Short mmCIF file of C-alpha atoms in Angstrom, two decimals:
data_model
loop_
_atom_site.label_atom_id
_atom_site.label_comp_id
_atom_site.label_asym_id
_atom_site.label_seq_id
_atom_site.Cartn_x
_atom_site.Cartn_y
_atom_site.Cartn_z
CA MET A 535 -19.73 -18.68 -5.69
CA ILE A 536 -22.95 -16.71 -6.16
CA GLU A 537 -24.31 -15.24 -2.93
CA LEU A 538 -27.44 -13.31 -2.03
CA ALA A 539 -26.78 -10.31 0.20
CA PHE A 540 -30.34 -9.48 1.20
CA SER A 541 -30.89 -5.82 1.99
CA ILE A 542 -32.85 -5.24 5.18
CA LEU A 543 -33.78 -1.75 3.93
CA ALA A 544 -36.74 -3.43 2.22
CA SER A 545 -37.72 -5.58 5.20
CA ASP A 546 -40.44 -5.17 7.82
CA PHE A 547 -38.51 -3.46 10.62
CA ALA A 548 -41.12 -4.43 13.21
CA HIS A 549 -40.30 -8.11 12.58
CA LEU A 550 -36.67 -7.80 11.52
CA ALA A 551 -35.37 -10.96 13.19
CA ASP A 552 -38.09 -13.02 11.48
CA GLU A 553 -37.38 -11.34 8.15
CA VAL A 554 -33.68 -12.15 8.37
CA ALA A 555 -34.44 -15.76 9.32
CA ALA A 556 -36.81 -16.17 6.35
CA ALA A 557 -34.28 -14.77 3.86
CA GLU A 558 -31.61 -17.04 5.33
CA ARG A 559 -33.85 -20.09 4.97
CA GLY A 560 -34.28 -19.13 1.32
CA GLY A 561 -30.53 -19.28 0.79
CA GLY A 562 -29.37 -15.77 1.64
CA THR A 563 -25.86 -15.82 3.09
CA ILE A 564 -25.07 -12.14 3.75
CA VAL A 565 -27.06 -9.45 5.56
CA HIS A 566 -26.67 -6.14 3.73
CA VAL A 567 -27.09 -3.01 5.86
CA ASP A 568 -27.53 0.30 4.02
CA VAL A 569 -26.20 3.08 6.24
CA MET A 570 -27.30 6.56 5.14
CA ASP A 571 -26.65 9.88 6.86
CA GLY A 572 -28.99 12.28 5.04
CA HIS A 573 -25.99 14.25 3.74
CA PHE A 574 -24.12 12.10 1.23
CA VAL A 575 -27.47 10.64 0.18
CA PRO A 576 -30.97 12.13 0.63
CA ASN A 577 -32.15 9.60 3.19
CA ILE A 578 -31.48 8.51 6.77
CA THR A 579 -31.51 4.83 7.73
CA PHE A 580 -29.42 2.79 10.16
CA GLY A 581 -26.46 3.21 12.47
CA PRO A 582 -24.31 0.99 14.73
CA PRO A 583 -27.24 0.29 17.13
CA MET A 584 -29.07 -1.56 14.36
CA VAL A 585 -26.00 -3.70 13.68
CA GLN A 586 -25.66 -4.37 17.40
CA SER A 587 -29.30 -5.50 17.52
CA LEU A 588 -28.85 -7.76 14.50
CA ARG A 589 -25.71 -9.45 15.75
CA PRO A 590 -27.37 -11.78 18.30
CA VAL A 591 -30.12 -12.94 15.91
CA THR A 592 -27.97 -14.19 13.03
CA LYS A 593 -24.61 -15.82 12.45
CA LEU A 594 -24.49 -14.52 8.88
CA PRO A 595 -21.88 -11.87 8.04
CA LEU A 596 -23.14 -8.30 8.36
CA ASP A 597 -22.18 -6.25 5.30
CA CYS A 598 -22.42 -2.52 6.06
CA HIS A 599 -22.43 -0.07 3.15
CA LEU A 600 -21.53 3.36 4.55
CA MET A 601 -23.20 6.08 2.50
CA VAL A 602 -21.96 8.79 4.83
CA GLU A 603 -19.78 11.88 4.49
CA ASN A 604 -17.18 10.96 7.11
CA PRO A 605 -16.88 7.16 7.23
CA ASP A 606 -13.63 7.18 9.22
CA ALA A 607 -15.49 8.57 12.24
CA PHE A 608 -17.91 5.62 12.28
CA ILE A 609 -15.77 2.62 11.31
CA PRO A 610 -14.68 1.73 14.90
CA ALA A 611 -18.29 1.91 16.11
CA PHE A 612 -19.48 -0.51 13.42
CA ALA A 613 -16.67 -2.89 14.32
CA GLU A 614 -17.65 -2.77 17.98
CA ALA A 615 -21.30 -3.34 17.04
CA GLY A 616 -20.41 -6.58 15.25
CA ALA A 617 -20.07 -5.74 11.55
CA ASP A 618 -18.02 -8.20 9.50
CA MET A 619 -17.66 -6.23 6.27
CA VAL A 620 -17.65 -2.47 5.66
CA SER A 621 -17.64 -0.72 2.29
CA VAL A 622 -17.07 2.99 1.74
CA GLN A 623 -17.86 5.28 -1.18
CA GLN A 624 -14.90 6.23 -3.35
CA GLU A 625 -16.49 9.63 -3.97
CA VAL A 626 -16.40 10.71 -0.32
CA CYS A 627 -13.01 9.38 0.84
CA ARG A 628 -10.24 11.97 0.62
CA HIS A 629 -7.70 9.35 1.66
CA LEU A 630 -9.27 6.13 0.40
CA HIS A 631 -6.21 3.96 1.02
CA ARG A 632 -6.07 5.08 4.66
CA THR A 633 -9.80 4.49 5.15
CA LEU A 634 -9.56 0.96 3.79
CA GLN A 635 -6.63 0.31 6.11
CA LEU A 636 -8.73 1.55 9.03
CA ILE A 637 -11.48 -0.94 8.21
CA GLU A 638 -8.99 -3.79 8.17
CA GLN A 639 -7.28 -2.59 11.35
CA ASN A 640 -10.66 -2.82 13.06
CA GLY A 641 -10.98 -6.47 12.11
CA MET A 642 -13.45 -6.14 9.22
CA LYS A 643 -13.21 -6.93 5.53
CA PRO A 644 -12.80 -3.71 3.50
CA GLY A 645 -14.84 -2.88 0.43
CA VAL A 646 -15.04 0.11 -1.89
CA VAL A 647 -18.12 1.42 -3.68
CA ILE A 648 -18.56 3.39 -6.91
CA ASN A 649 -21.66 5.27 -7.99
CA PRO A 650 -23.01 5.10 -11.56
CA ALA A 651 -21.05 8.20 -12.68
CA THR A 652 -17.72 7.06 -11.19
CA PRO A 653 -15.22 5.25 -13.48
CA VAL A 654 -13.75 1.90 -12.44
CA ASP A 655 -10.26 3.22 -13.17
CA THR A 656 -10.40 5.39 -10.03
CA LEU A 657 -9.99 2.16 -8.03
CA ILE A 658 -6.93 0.65 -9.72
CA GLU A 659 -4.50 1.50 -6.90
CA VAL A 660 -6.67 0.06 -4.12
CA LEU A 661 -7.93 -3.11 -5.79
CA PRO A 662 -5.13 -5.23 -4.23
CA MET A 663 -6.27 -4.29 -0.72
CA VAL A 664 -10.05 -4.75 -0.92
CA HIS A 665 -12.12 -7.85 -0.22
CA TYR A 666 -14.87 -6.65 -2.55
CA VAL A 667 -15.91 -3.88 -4.91
CA LEU A 668 -19.54 -2.76 -4.84
CA VAL A 669 -20.89 -1.42 -8.12
CA MET A 670 -23.99 0.74 -7.64
CA SER A 671 -26.49 0.07 -10.40
CA VAL A 672 -28.73 2.90 -9.19
CA ASN A 673 -27.96 6.27 -7.64
CA PRO A 674 -27.81 5.57 -3.90
CA GLY A 675 -30.35 6.80 -1.40
CA PHE A 676 -33.54 4.81 -1.90
CA GLY A 677 -34.64 1.23 -2.50
CA GLY A 678 -36.88 0.07 -5.33
CA GLN A 679 -35.13 1.95 -8.14
CA LYS A 680 -34.77 0.75 -11.73
CA PHE A 681 -31.55 -1.03 -12.71
CA LEU A 682 -29.08 1.05 -14.76
CA PRO A 683 -27.60 -1.15 -17.56
CA LEU A 684 -24.34 0.83 -17.63
CA ALA A 685 -23.37 -1.12 -14.51
CA LEU A 686 -22.90 -4.25 -16.60
CA GLU A 687 -19.90 -2.77 -18.41
CA LYS A 688 -18.31 -1.82 -15.09
CA ILE A 689 -18.84 -5.30 -13.68
CA ALA A 690 -17.31 -6.90 -16.76
CA TYR A 691 -14.35 -4.51 -16.65
CA LEU A 692 -13.75 -5.28 -12.97
CA ALA A 693 -13.87 -9.01 -13.71
CA ALA A 694 -11.29 -8.53 -16.47
CA LEU A 695 -9.06 -6.45 -14.17
CA ARG A 696 -9.30 -9.06 -11.44
CA LYS A 697 -8.01 -11.70 -13.83
CA GLU A 698 -5.37 -9.45 -15.37
CA MET A 699 -4.01 -8.34 -11.98
CA GLY A 700 -4.19 -11.81 -10.44
CA LEU A 701 -6.42 -10.65 -7.59
CA GLY A 702 -9.23 -12.29 -5.67
CA PHE A 703 -11.60 -9.46 -4.78
CA ARG A 704 -15.29 -10.15 -5.12
CA ILE A 705 -17.73 -8.09 -7.19
CA GLU A 706 -20.92 -6.95 -5.50
CA VAL A 707 -23.77 -5.15 -7.23
CA ASP A 708 -26.59 -3.17 -5.65
CA GLY A 709 -29.63 -1.45 -7.14
CA GLY A 710 -32.56 -2.79 -9.10
CA VAL A 711 -31.20 -6.33 -8.98
CA ALA A 712 -34.26 -8.57 -9.37
CA HIS A 713 -35.37 -11.76 -11.07
CA ASP A 714 -35.39 -10.07 -14.50
CA THR A 715 -31.94 -8.43 -14.20
CA VAL A 716 -29.87 -10.80 -12.08
CA GLY A 717 -28.99 -13.15 -14.95
CA ALA A 718 -27.21 -10.41 -16.89
CA VAL A 719 -25.48 -9.20 -13.72
CA VAL A 720 -24.05 -12.64 -13.02
CA GLU A 721 -23.03 -13.17 -16.65
CA ALA A 722 -21.09 -9.90 -16.47
CA GLY A 723 -19.09 -11.21 -13.51
CA ALA A 724 -20.80 -10.26 -10.24
CA ASP A 725 -20.91 -12.84 -7.44
CA MET A 726 -22.36 -10.93 -4.46
CA LEU A 727 -25.89 -9.84 -5.26
CA VAL A 728 -27.63 -7.23 -3.14
CA ALA A 729 -31.41 -7.43 -3.38
CA GLY A 730 -34.14 -6.09 -1.14
CA SER A 731 -37.40 -5.28 -2.89
CA ALA A 732 -37.09 -8.50 -4.92
CA ILE A 733 -36.75 -10.57 -1.74
CA PHE A 734 -38.84 -9.17 1.09
CA SER A 735 -42.60 -9.63 0.80
CA PRO A 736 -45.09 -10.73 3.48
CA GLY A 737 -45.23 -14.51 3.55
CA LYS A 738 -43.08 -14.85 0.42
CA THR A 739 -39.56 -13.86 1.52
CA GLU A 740 -38.15 -17.38 1.76
CA GLN A 741 -39.64 -18.39 -1.59
CA ASN A 742 -38.48 -15.17 -3.27
CA ALA A 743 -34.91 -15.67 -2.05
CA ARG A 744 -34.85 -19.26 -3.26
CA GLU A 745 -36.21 -18.37 -6.71
CA PHE A 746 -33.87 -15.39 -7.01
CA LEU A 747 -30.81 -17.57 -6.38
CA LYS A 748 -32.06 -20.20 -8.81
CA VAL A 749 -32.25 -17.60 -11.57
CA ALA A 750 -28.90 -16.09 -10.57
CA ARG A 751 -27.05 -19.38 -10.58
CA ALA A 752 -28.52 -20.24 -13.96
CA GLY A 753 -26.71 -17.18 -15.27
CA VAL A 754 -23.24 -18.36 -14.24
CA PRO A 755 -21.07 -18.43 -17.39
CA LYS A 756 -20.23 -21.97 -18.44
CA SER A 757 -16.61 -22.78 -19.20
CA THR A 758 -15.95 -23.33 -22.88
CA PRO A 759 -14.92 -26.93 -23.62
CA LYS A 760 -11.41 -27.26 -24.98
CA LYS A 761 -11.25 -28.32 -28.58
CA LYS A 762 -9.65 -31.67 -29.22
CA LYS A 763 -6.50 -31.54 -31.26
#
């Protein structure tokens, strides 16, 4: 199942409820919230109050990506605010297993994130406990960056591991995912597609979302027909 997780970082904050509604009408099924603290990444964005404000205006799941230095301190607050999914950076979690448990204990679906320079193999031990793995295809901190092709190998490797280990985690990708890159991302094995700049545009958000998903779903690998004996 290919899903669009539209990133509100690229939206018009003054009309956020309308922006979310337009992306949802275009087929978006997940609201992606980029949480940055100005320490782990060189930018400051949203906190639990934003999630709390979003919760009454949409029934879509709220997917919060915590790009913060001490995620454990904020996980309960995001749960209370109404988040459905929370992902944390592998690079910042001293006790990743414990942090993922904390997310689940607070009633949310746990996810883990790796930056472009972080190998997939650092996640092997926690793959059985996550709902999704987020592969960053840019260095985190700002929207509108160019897609890094090295992410495709990571996505494909994760898809192979998922099959080999008999697991059901989903593969999310974030960074430079647009109409010209999404086909390759889906072919590699991703099924949760974070996009912001490619979606939000005055008067065109709904259309952009619809066209984005059309291109993405066209990239779904077709099963190879079995040869007749």
